[in-house]
Amino acid sequence: MIEIKLVVNDKPYTLEVEPSERLIDALRNRLGLLGTKEGCGEGECGACTVIMDGKTVNSCLVLAAQANGSVITSIEGVGNRRSPHPVQKAFVEVGAVQCGFCTPGMVLSAKNLLDKNSKPSNEEIGIAMSGNLCRCTGYDKILRAVKIAAEEGKE
Amino acid sequence: MKKRGIGLGCSWYGTGYGNGFPDVSSAFVEIHDDGSATVLTGAVDVGQGSNSIFAQIAAEELGLESKDICVYSGDTDATPDSGTTAATRQTYNTGNAVLKAVRQAKSSLLDYAAHEFSCPTSEGIELKEGYIGVKGDPSRCMPLADMVFQARLKGERFISAESSTARSTPVDPETGQGAPYWPYAFGCQMAEVEVNTETGMVRVLKVVAVHDVGKALNPTQVEGQIAGGVTQGIGFALLEELELKEGKINNPALSSYLIPTALDVPSIEALFVEDAECTGPFGAKGLGEPAMLPTVAAIINAIDDAVGVRITSLPATPEKILQGLAEKKEG
C-alpha cells in the first residue's frame, strides 16, 4: 500500500492505496464520491473526467498514486441542488441531460473551459467538449448549455 | 477542393412491436388525500423522459401540475409490466395505459364528488388547478386534497389498474396483407455537407429535421430526441462499422468503433408537425427511432449532390468516396 495526500473538493485527505489502484477507484470506493462514472475504462469516453490541478483528466487512466499532492475537483465539488454551478443550471434549463451517464464529465469539461476562458468561441467549446462522448443527446443541447453558461458568466 | 451539396431523406416507420406480437403496457394509479397522485408503471425511463411524460399526462387529466405526480417506474417488485423501452412505444403505449388508469381513478372520484355535491351526474364535476367542484358553480368547489381526505375517512379510495394493448395484426405470409403496426411515424430531413475531394472527408454542415409527432407533449424532449437521432444517423452514415472476423468483433473500443463527438455535429434544426394521432394519449405518438432514419439518406444524397458519387454501402468512408471519385474520373 502507498500513502498519498490529496485535496478533493477543497477537503484534504490522506489515503492508503494499492499501487495499481486508479484514481477513479480511490474517488468512488475510498471516498464514496459516486458521481464520477466509469464508462469505457480505457480513456476513450470521458465519463470519468475530473479536474486535476487545473486540467481535465480521465480518472480511469490516472493511478491514485500519481494524484499524490494534487488538487482534484469531482462533480460533487462543482455545485449541488441548492446552489448549482452556472453550467449545471444551464444543463437543466435547456434539457441537456438524457440518460445522464456522461453528464458529470461533461459538466467538469465545461467548467474547466469556462474557468480558463470566459468567452469561448463555438469552436473552442466544441474542442473542449470533444473528449466526452454522448450517445443520447446528439450534443446539440449540451453545446447550447455551455454557450448559455458562458454568456451568463460574462454578465 | 471542398464541394458542397444538399440532400433530402424521408421516412415512415411502424412503431410498437408489430406483426401481431402482444404489445401491452400497464399502470396503477392512486389519487391521494394531499392532492397528489402516484403512477406506477413498468416502463423504464432510460433518459428519453418517459417519467416526465407520464407525470404530464396524469397531471393534465387530473387538473394538477406535473410536480404533484409521483411516477414510480421500472421496479419489478412493485410496478406492473409495461414491456420494453424499445420500438418507439413508451409515450404511445404506456402513455395510453397511464391515461386509461388515471381516467378510471378519476371516474370513481367524480362519482363520489357528484354525490357529495348533490349533483345528479358526475358529468357535472370538474377537476381544475387542484380543485374539484361543480362546473359553473364556484360556490360548490373545494381543494381536491380535502375531497379525497373526506372520502378516506368514509373508507373510499381512488385507485385503479389499467392496461393498453396496441393495435397490430400479423402479416399474412401468403399475401403480404395485414395491419402490422399502428401508429406510423413520418419524418423528413435535409442535410448540407461539404466533401473534401482531396481526402474524401465529409463534414455535415447543417441538418434540418421535420417530424410528425402527433402532439409534442414535451417539446424540449422532442428536440432532444431529434438531435440525438440525427447525430446517431451521422455516425451511421459516415463513421460506424462493426468489423467482424470469424465471429469476433475486431473493433470493440471507442477508439476503433468511432461514434460522433461534439466536433462532428452540425447545427441541427428540429421542427415538428403536430397532426394529432387520434389513438394516442392527447394525440401523441413515438419519435425515438424515427428521428435517425432519414439522416442517412439525406447525407448520402448530399454527398451525391456535392461530388456526384453514389455511395451504396455504409458507412460512407473517405476511402469509398475517393474510390468513387477515381472511378468517375476514369469514366
Coordinates of C-alpha atoms in Angstrom, one line a residue:
Chain A
M1 CA 0.0 0.0 0.0
I2 CA 1.1 3.5 -0.7
E3 CA 0.2 6.6 1.4
I4 CA -1.0 9.6 -0.6
K5 CA -2.2 13.0 0.3
L6 CA -4.5 14.9 -1.9
V7 CA -7.2 17.6 -1.8
V8 CA -10.6 16.6 -3.2
N9 CA -13.3 19.2 -3.5
D10 CA -11.5 21.5 -1.1
K11 CA -11.1 18.8 1.6
P12 CA -7.6 17.3 2.4
Y13 CA -7.4 13.5 2.5
T14 CA -4.7 11.0 3.4
L15 CA -5.3 7.6 1.8
E16 CA -3.7 4.2 1.7
V17 CA -4.0 3.0 -1.8
E18 CA -2.9 -0.1 -3.8
P19 CA 0.0 0.5 -6.3
S20 CA -2.3 -0.4 -9.2
E21 CA -5.3 1.5 -7.9
R22 CA -6.8 4.0 -10.3
L23 CA -7.9 7.5 -9.3
I24 CA -11.5 6.7 -10.2
D25 CA -11.4 3.7 -7.7
A26 CA -10.0 5.9 -4.9
L27 CA -12.7 8.5 -5.5
R28 CA -15.6 6.1 -5.8
N29 CA -14.6 3.3 -3.4
R30 CA -12.5 5.0 -0.8
L31 CA -14.2 8.5 -0.7
G32 CA -17.7 7.4 -1.7
L33 CA -17.8 10.0 -4.5
L34 CA -20.0 8.1 -6.8
G35 CA -20.8 11.0 -9.1
T36 CA -17.7 10.1 -11.2
K37 CA -18.8 7.5 -13.7
E38 CA -16.8 4.7 -15.3
G39 CA -17.8 4.3 -18.9
C40 CA -15.2 2.5 -21.1
G41 CA -12.4 2.3 -18.5
E42 CA -9.8 2.9 -21.2
G43 CA -9.7 6.7 -21.6
E44 CA -12.0 6.9 -24.7
C45 CA -15.3 8.2 -23.4
G46 CA -14.6 10.9 -20.9
A47 CA -17.4 9.8 -18.5
C48 CA -14.9 9.7 -15.6
T49 CA -13.5 13.2 -16.2
V50 CA -12.3 15.1 -13.1
I51 CA -10.2 18.3 -12.9
M52 CA -6.7 17.6 -11.5
D53 CA -4.5 20.6 -10.9
G54 CA -6.5 22.7 -13.3
K55 CA -6.6 20.1 -16.1
T56 CA -9.3 17.7 -17.1
V57 CA -8.1 14.1 -16.9
N58 CA -9.7 10.7 -17.4
S59 CA -9.6 9.4 -13.8
C60 CA -9.6 5.8 -15.2
L61 CA -6.1 6.5 -16.7
V62 CA -4.6 8.1 -13.7
L63 CA -3.2 6.0 -10.9
A64 CA -4.2 7.1 -7.5
A65 CA -0.5 7.3 -6.5
Q66 CA 0.1 9.7 -9.4
A67 CA -2.5 12.0 -7.8
N68 CA -0.3 12.4 -4.7
G69 CA -0.1 16.0 -3.8
S70 CA -2.7 17.1 -6.3
V71 CA -5.9 19.1 -6.1
I72 CA -8.9 17.4 -7.5
T73 CA -12.4 18.6 -8.4
S74 CA -15.1 15.9 -9.0
I75 CA -18.7 16.6 -9.8
E76 CA -19.6 16.7 -6.1
G77 CA -17.4 19.8 -5.7
V78 CA -19.0 21.7 -8.6
G79 CA -22.4 22.5 -7.2
N80 CA -25.5 21.0 -5.7
R81 CA -29.3 21.1 -6.0
R82 CA -29.5 24.3 -3.8
S83 CA -26.7 26.2 -5.4
P84 CA -25.9 24.7 -8.9
H85 CA -22.9 25.9 -10.9
P86 CA -23.9 28.1 -13.9
V87 CA -23.1 25.1 -16.2
Q88 CA -25.3 22.8 -14.2
K89 CA -28.1 25.4 -14.2
A90 CA -27.8 25.8 -18.0
F91 CA -27.9 22.0 -18.5
V92 CA -31.1 21.8 -16.6
E93 CA -32.6 24.8 -18.3
V94 CA -32.1 23.6 -21.8
G95 CA -32.6 19.9 -21.2
A96 CA -29.0 18.9 -21.9
V97 CA -29.3 15.6 -19.9
Q98 CA -30.9 12.4 -21.2
C99 CA -29.5 9.2 -19.6
G100 CA -27.1 11.3 -17.5
F101 CA -24.1 8.9 -17.6
C102 CA -21.9 11.4 -19.5
T103 CA -23.2 14.4 -17.6
P104 CA -20.8 14.7 -14.7
G105 CA -17.8 14.5 -17.1
M106 CA -19.5 17.0 -19.5
V107 CA -20.1 19.5 -16.7
L108 CA -16.5 19.2 -15.5
S109 CA -15.1 19.7 -19.0
A110 CA -17.3 22.7 -19.5
K111 CA -16.5 24.2 -16.1
N112 CA -12.7 23.8 -16.7
L113 CA -13.1 25.5 -20.1
L114 CA -15.0 28.5 -18.6
D115 CA -12.6 28.7 -15.6
K116 CA -9.8 29.4 -18.1
N117 CA -11.7 31.1 -21.0
S118 CA -14.8 33.0 -20.0
K119 CA -15.6 33.9 -23.7
P120 CA -15.1 30.7 -25.6
S121 CA -15.9 30.6 -29.3
N122 CA -18.2 27.9 -30.7
E123 CA -15.1 26.1 -31.9
E124 CA -13.4 26.3 -28.6
I125 CA -16.5 24.9 -26.9
G126 CA -16.6 22.0 -29.4
I127 CA -12.9 21.2 -28.9
A128 CA -13.2 21.4 -25.1
M129 CA -16.2 19.0 -25.1
S130 CA -15.0 16.6 -27.8
G131 CA -13.3 14.3 -25.3
N132 CA -16.6 13.5 -23.7
L133 CA -18.8 11.1 -25.7
C134 CA -22.6 11.2 -25.5
R135 CA -24.9 8.7 -27.3
C136 CA -28.3 10.2 -26.3
T137 CA -28.3 14.0 -26.8
G138 CA -26.5 14.5 -30.1
Y139 CA -24.5 17.2 -28.2
D140 CA -26.9 19.9 -29.5
K141 CA -28.3 20.9 -26.2
I142 CA -25.1 20.3 -24.3
L143 CA -23.2 22.8 -26.6
R144 CA -26.1 25.2 -26.2
A145 CA -26.0 24.9 -22.4
V146 CA -22.2 25.6 -22.3
K147 CA -22.8 28.7 -24.5
I148 CA -25.6 29.9 -22.1
A149 CA -23.3 29.3 -19.1
A150 CA -20.5 31.3 -20.8
E151 CA -23.0 34.1 -21.6
E152 CA -24.1 34.3 -18.0
G153 CA -20.6 34.3 -16.7
K154 CA -19.8 37.4 -18.9
E155 CA -22.6 39.5 -17.3
Chain B
M1 CA -11.2 21.2 -53.3
K2 CA -14.2 21.4 -51.0
K3 CA -17.6 20.9 -52.6
R4 CA -20.9 21.4 -51.0
G5 CA -24.2 19.5 -51.6
I6 CA -27.7 19.2 -50.2
G7 CA -29.7 16.0 -49.8
L8 CA -33.2 15.0 -48.8
G9 CA -34.3 11.9 -46.9
C10 CA -37.8 10.8 -46.0
S11 CA -39.0 8.1 -43.8
W12 CA -42.0 6.3 -42.4
Y13 CA -41.8 3.9 -39.6
G14 CA -44.2 1.5 -37.8
T15 CA -44.0 2.0 -34.1
G16 CA -44.6 -0.7 -31.5
Y17 CA -43.6 -4.4 -31.5
G18 CA -45.8 -5.0 -34.5
N19 CA -46.8 -8.0 -36.6
G20 CA -49.4 -9.2 -34.1
F21 CA -47.0 -9.5 -31.2
P22 CA -48.8 -8.7 -27.9
D23 CA -47.8 -5.1 -27.2
V24 CA -49.2 -4.4 -23.7
S25 CA -48.5 -1.7 -21.2
S26 CA -50.0 -1.3 -17.7
A27 CA -50.3 1.2 -15.0
F28 CA -51.5 1.5 -11.4
V29 CA -52.8 4.9 -10.2
E30 CA -53.8 6.3 -6.9
I31 CA -55.2 9.8 -6.1
H32 CA -54.1 10.8 -2.6
D33 CA -55.6 12.9 0.2
D34 CA -52.8 15.5 -0.1
G35 CA -53.9 16.4 -3.6
S36 CA -51.2 14.4 -5.3
A37 CA -51.3 11.2 -7.3
T38 CA -48.9 8.3 -7.9
V39 CA -48.4 6.4 -11.1
L40 CA -46.8 3.0 -11.1
T41 CA -45.6 1.5 -14.4
G42 CA -43.0 -0.9 -15.5
A43 CA -41.9 1.4 -18.3
V44 CA -38.2 2.2 -17.8
D45 CA -37.0 5.8 -18.4
V46 CA -33.6 5.5 -19.9
G47 CA -33.2 9.2 -20.3
Q48 CA -35.7 9.8 -23.1
G49 CA -38.0 11.2 -20.4
S50 CA -41.0 8.8 -20.2
N51 CA -41.4 9.5 -16.5
S52 CA -41.9 13.2 -17.2
I53 CA -44.4 12.3 -20.0
F54 CA -46.4 10.1 -17.7
A55 CA -46.5 12.8 -15.0
Q56 CA -47.6 15.3 -17.6
I57 CA -50.4 13.0 -18.8
A58 CA -51.7 12.3 -15.3
A59 CA -51.4 16.0 -14.3
E60 CA -53.3 17.1 -17.4
E61 CA -56.1 14.7 -16.8
L62 CA -56.4 15.5 -13.0
G63 CA -56.1 19.3 -13.3
L64 CA -52.8 19.2 -11.4
E65 CA -49.2 20.1 -12.1
S66 CA -46.5 17.6 -13.1
K67 CA -44.8 18.2 -9.7
D68 CA -47.9 16.8 -8.0
I69 CA -47.5 13.5 -9.7
C70 CA -45.0 10.9 -8.4
V71 CA -44.1 8.3 -11.0
Y72 CA -42.6 5.0 -9.9
S73 CA -41.2 3.1 -12.8
G74 CA -39.3 0.1 -13.8
D75 CA -39.4 -1.8 -10.4
T76 CA -40.2 -5.4 -11.0
D77 CA -41.2 -5.8 -7.3
A78 CA -43.8 -3.0 -7.4
T79 CA -44.7 -1.9 -10.9
P80 CA -46.9 -3.7 -13.5
D81 CA -45.2 -4.8 -16.7
S82 CA -45.2 -2.3 -19.5
G83 CA -42.9 -4.0 -21.9
T84 CA -39.5 -2.8 -23.1
T85 CA -38.3 0.7 -23.7
A86 CA -37.9 0.0 -27.3
A87 CA -39.8 0.1 -30.6
T88 CA -40.7 3.8 -30.1
R89 CA -43.6 2.7 -27.9
Q90 CA -43.5 4.1 -24.4
T91 CA -45.1 7.6 -24.9
Y92 CA -47.8 6.0 -27.1
N93 CA -48.4 2.6 -25.4
T94 CA -47.6 3.2 -21.8
G95 CA -48.9 6.8 -22.1
N96 CA -52.2 5.3 -23.2
A97 CA -52.2 2.8 -20.2
V98 CA -51.4 5.7 -17.8
L99 CA -54.2 7.8 -19.3
K100 CA -56.7 4.9 -19.0
A101 CA -55.7 4.2 -15.4
V102 CA -55.9 7.9 -14.4
R103 CA -59.3 8.2 -16.1
Q104 CA -60.6 5.2 -14.2
A105 CA -59.4 6.5 -10.8
K106 CA -60.8 9.9 -11.7
S107 CA -64.1 8.4 -12.7
S108 CA -64.6 7.0 -9.2
L109 CA -63.6 10.3 -7.7
L110 CA -66.0 12.2 -9.9
D111 CA -68.8 9.8 -8.9
Y112 CA -68.1 10.3 -5.2
A113 CA -67.9 14.1 -5.6
A114 CA -71.1 14.2 -7.6
H115 CA -72.8 12.5 -4.6
E116 CA -71.2 14.9 -2.1
F117 CA -72.1 18.0 -4.1
S118 CA -75.6 16.7 -4.7
C119 CA -75.0 16.9 -8.4
P120 CA -77.2 14.4 -10.4
T121 CA -74.3 13.3 -12.6
S122 CA -70.5 13.1 -12.5
E123 CA -70.6 14.8 -15.9
G124 CA -71.2 18.0 -13.9
I125 CA -68.0 17.7 -11.9
E126 CA -64.6 19.1 -13.0
L127 CA -61.0 18.9 -11.7
K128 CA -59.2 22.2 -12.2
E129 CA -56.0 23.7 -10.8
G130 CA -56.0 21.4 -7.7
Y131 CA -59.7 22.0 -7.0
I132 CA -62.8 19.8 -7.5
G133 CA -66.2 21.3 -8.0
V134 CA -69.5 21.6 -9.9
K135 CA -69.0 23.1 -13.3
G136 CA -70.1 26.7 -13.5
D137 CA -70.9 26.9 -9.8
P138 CA -67.9 28.4 -7.8
S139 CA -69.8 28.1 -4.5
R140 CA -69.7 24.3 -4.8
C141 CA -65.9 23.8 -5.1
M142 CA -63.2 22.6 -2.7
P143 CA -59.5 21.6 -2.8
L144 CA -59.0 18.2 -4.3
A145 CA -57.0 17.2 -1.3
D146 CA -59.9 18.0 1.1
M147 CA -62.4 16.0 -1.0
V148 CA -60.0 12.9 -1.1
F149 CA -59.3 13.3 2.6
Q150 CA -63.0 13.3 3.5
A151 CA -63.5 10.3 1.2
R152 CA -60.8 8.4 3.0
L153 CA -62.5 9.0 6.3
K154 CA -65.5 7.3 4.8
G155 CA -63.5 4.4 3.5
E156 CA -63.4 5.5 -0.1
R157 CA -60.1 5.2 -2.1
F158 CA -59.4 6.2 -5.7
I159 CA -57.2 3.5 -7.0
S160 CA -57.0 2.0 -10.5
A161 CA -55.2 -0.6 -12.6
E162 CA -55.4 -0.5 -16.4
S163 CA -53.6 -1.8 -19.4
S164 CA -53.5 -0.8 -23.0
T165 CA -52.8 -3.0 -26.0
A166 CA -51.5 -1.6 -29.3
R167 CA -53.4 -2.5 -32.4
S168 CA -51.4 -4.9 -34.5
T169 CA -52.3 -8.0 -36.7
P170 CA -49.8 -10.3 -38.2
V171 CA -49.0 -10.1 -41.9
D172 CA -50.3 -13.0 -43.9
P173 CA -47.1 -14.7 -45.3
E174 CA -49.0 -15.7 -48.5
T175 CA -50.5 -12.4 -49.4
G176 CA -48.4 -9.9 -47.5
Q177 CA -51.6 -8.3 -46.3
G178 CA -52.2 -7.2 -42.7
A179 CA -52.1 -4.3 -40.4
P180 CA -48.8 -5.0 -38.6
Y181 CA -48.2 -1.5 -37.0
W182 CA -50.1 1.3 -35.5
P183 CA -49.4 4.2 -35.5
Y184 CA -46.8 5.1 -38.2
A185 CA -44.3 7.9 -37.7
F186 CA -43.3 10.1 -40.6
G187 CA -40.2 12.3 -41.0
C188 CA -38.2 14.3 -43.5
Q189 CA -34.7 15.7 -43.2
M190 CA -32.3 17.8 -45.3
A191 CA -28.6 17.7 -44.9
E192 CA -25.9 20.1 -46.2
V193 CA -22.5 18.5 -46.5
E194 CA -19.0 19.6 -47.5
V195 CA -16.9 16.9 -49.2
N196 CA -13.1 17.3 -49.4
T197 CA -12.2 15.9 -52.8
E198 CA -8.5 15.5 -51.8
T199 CA -9.1 13.5 -48.7
G200 CA -12.6 12.1 -49.1
M201 CA -13.6 13.5 -45.8
V202 CA -17.3 14.6 -45.3
R203 CA -18.4 17.3 -43.0
V204 CA -22.1 17.7 -42.2
L205 CA -22.7 21.4 -42.0
K206 CA -26.4 21.5 -41.2
V207 CA -29.4 19.2 -40.8
V208 CA -33.0 20.4 -40.7
A209 CA -35.2 17.6 -39.3
V210 CA -39.0 17.7 -39.5
H211 CA -41.0 15.0 -37.8
D212 CA -44.7 14.2 -37.3
V213 CA -45.0 13.6 -33.6
G214 CA -48.8 13.6 -33.4
K215 CA -48.6 16.1 -30.5
A216 CA -45.4 17.2 -28.8
L217 CA -46.3 16.6 -25.2
N218 CA -42.9 17.9 -24.2
P219 CA -41.3 20.0 -26.9
T220 CA -37.8 20.1 -25.2
Q221 CA -37.7 16.3 -25.1
V222 CA -38.8 16.2 -28.8
E223 CA -35.9 18.5 -29.8
G224 CA -33.6 16.4 -27.6
Q225 CA -34.7 13.1 -29.3
I226 CA -34.4 14.6 -32.7
A227 CA -30.9 15.9 -32.1
G228 CA -29.9 12.6 -30.6
G229 CA -31.3 10.7 -33.6
V230 CA -29.7 12.9 -36.2
T231 CA -26.3 12.5 -34.5
Q232 CA -26.6 8.7 -34.4
G233 CA -27.7 9.0 -38.1
I234 CA -24.5 10.9 -38.8
G235 CA -22.5 8.1 -37.2
F236 CA -24.5 5.5 -39.1
A237 CA -23.8 7.4 -42.4
L238 CA -20.2 8.3 -42.0
L239 CA -18.4 6.5 -39.2
E240 CA -19.9 3.4 -37.6
E241 CA -19.0 0.0 -38.8
L242 CA -18.8 -3.2 -36.8
E243 CA -15.9 -5.2 -38.2
L244 CA -16.4 -8.9 -37.7
K245 CA -13.7 -11.6 -38.2
E246 CA -14.7 -15.2 -37.7
G247 CA -17.5 -14.2 -35.4
K248 CA -15.4 -11.9 -33.3
I249 CA -15.7 -8.1 -33.2
N250 CA -12.5 -6.6 -34.4
N251 CA -13.1 -3.1 -33.2
P252 CA -14.7 -3.4 -29.7
A253 CA -13.5 0.0 -28.5
L254 CA -14.5 3.6 -28.9
S255 CA -11.1 4.3 -30.5
S256 CA -11.7 1.8 -33.3
Y257 CA -15.5 1.9 -33.5
L258 CA -16.0 5.7 -34.0
I259 CA -19.1 7.5 -32.9
P260 CA -19.7 11.2 -33.4
T261 CA -18.2 13.7 -31.0
A262 CA -19.1 17.3 -30.2
L263 CA -16.9 18.3 -33.1
D264 CA -18.8 16.1 -35.7
V265 CA -22.3 17.6 -35.1
P266 CA -23.6 20.3 -37.3
S267 CA -26.2 22.9 -36.4
I268 CA -29.4 20.8 -36.0
E269 CA -32.7 22.5 -36.6
A270 CA -35.6 20.4 -35.2
L271 CA -39.1 21.1 -36.3
F272 CA -42.2 19.2 -35.7
V273 CA -45.5 18.7 -37.4
E274 CA -48.4 18.2 -34.9
D275 CA -51.0 16.2 -36.7
A276 CA -52.9 14.6 -33.7
E277 CA -52.8 10.8 -33.6
C278 CA -56.4 10.1 -32.6
T279 CA -55.5 6.8 -30.8
G280 CA -52.6 8.3 -28.8
P281 CA -52.5 10.0 -25.4
F282 CA -53.6 13.6 -26.1
G283 CA -52.7 13.0 -29.7
A284 CA -49.1 11.9 -29.2
K285 CA -47.1 9.2 -30.9
G286 CA -43.5 8.0 -30.7
L287 CA -40.4 9.6 -32.1
G288 CA -37.4 7.7 -30.7
E289 CA -36.2 5.6 -33.6
P290 CA -37.7 7.6 -36.5
A291 CA -35.5 10.6 -35.7
M292 CA -32.4 8.8 -37.0
L293 CA -33.9 7.2 -40.1
P294 CA -33.9 10.0 -42.7
T295 CA -30.5 11.3 -41.7
V296 CA -28.5 8.6 -43.5
A297 CA -30.4 9.0 -46.8
A298 CA -30.1 12.8 -46.6
I299 CA -26.4 12.7 -46.1
I300 CA -25.7 10.1 -48.8
N301 CA -27.9 12.1 -51.2
A302 CA -26.0 15.3 -50.2
I303 CA -22.7 13.6 -51.0
D304 CA -24.0 12.7 -54.4
D305 CA -25.2 16.2 -54.9
A306 CA -21.8 17.6 -53.9
V307 CA -19.4 15.3 -55.9
G308 CA -21.6 13.0 -58.0
V309 CA -20.5 9.9 -56.1
R310 CA -23.2 7.4 -55.3
I311 CA -22.4 5.5 -52.1
T312 CA -24.2 2.2 -51.9
S313 CA -22.7 0.7 -48.7
L314 CA -22.4 2.3 -45.2
P315 CA -20.6 4.0 -43.7
A316 CA -19.5 6.5 -46.4
T317 CA -15.8 6.4 -45.5
P318 CA -13.2 8.7 -47.1
E319 CA -11.8 5.6 -48.9
K320 CA -15.1 4.8 -50.6
I321 CA -15.6 8.5 -51.6
L322 CA -12.1 8.7 -53.1
Q323 CA -12.6 5.4 -54.9
G324 CA -15.9 6.8 -56.3
L325 CA -14.2 10.0 -57.4
A326 CA -11.4 8.0 -59.1
E327 CA -13.9 5.8 -60.9
K328 CA -15.8 8.9 -62.1
K329 CA -12.5 10.4 -63.4
E330 CA -11.7 7.2 -65.4
G331 CA -15.3 7.4 -66.7

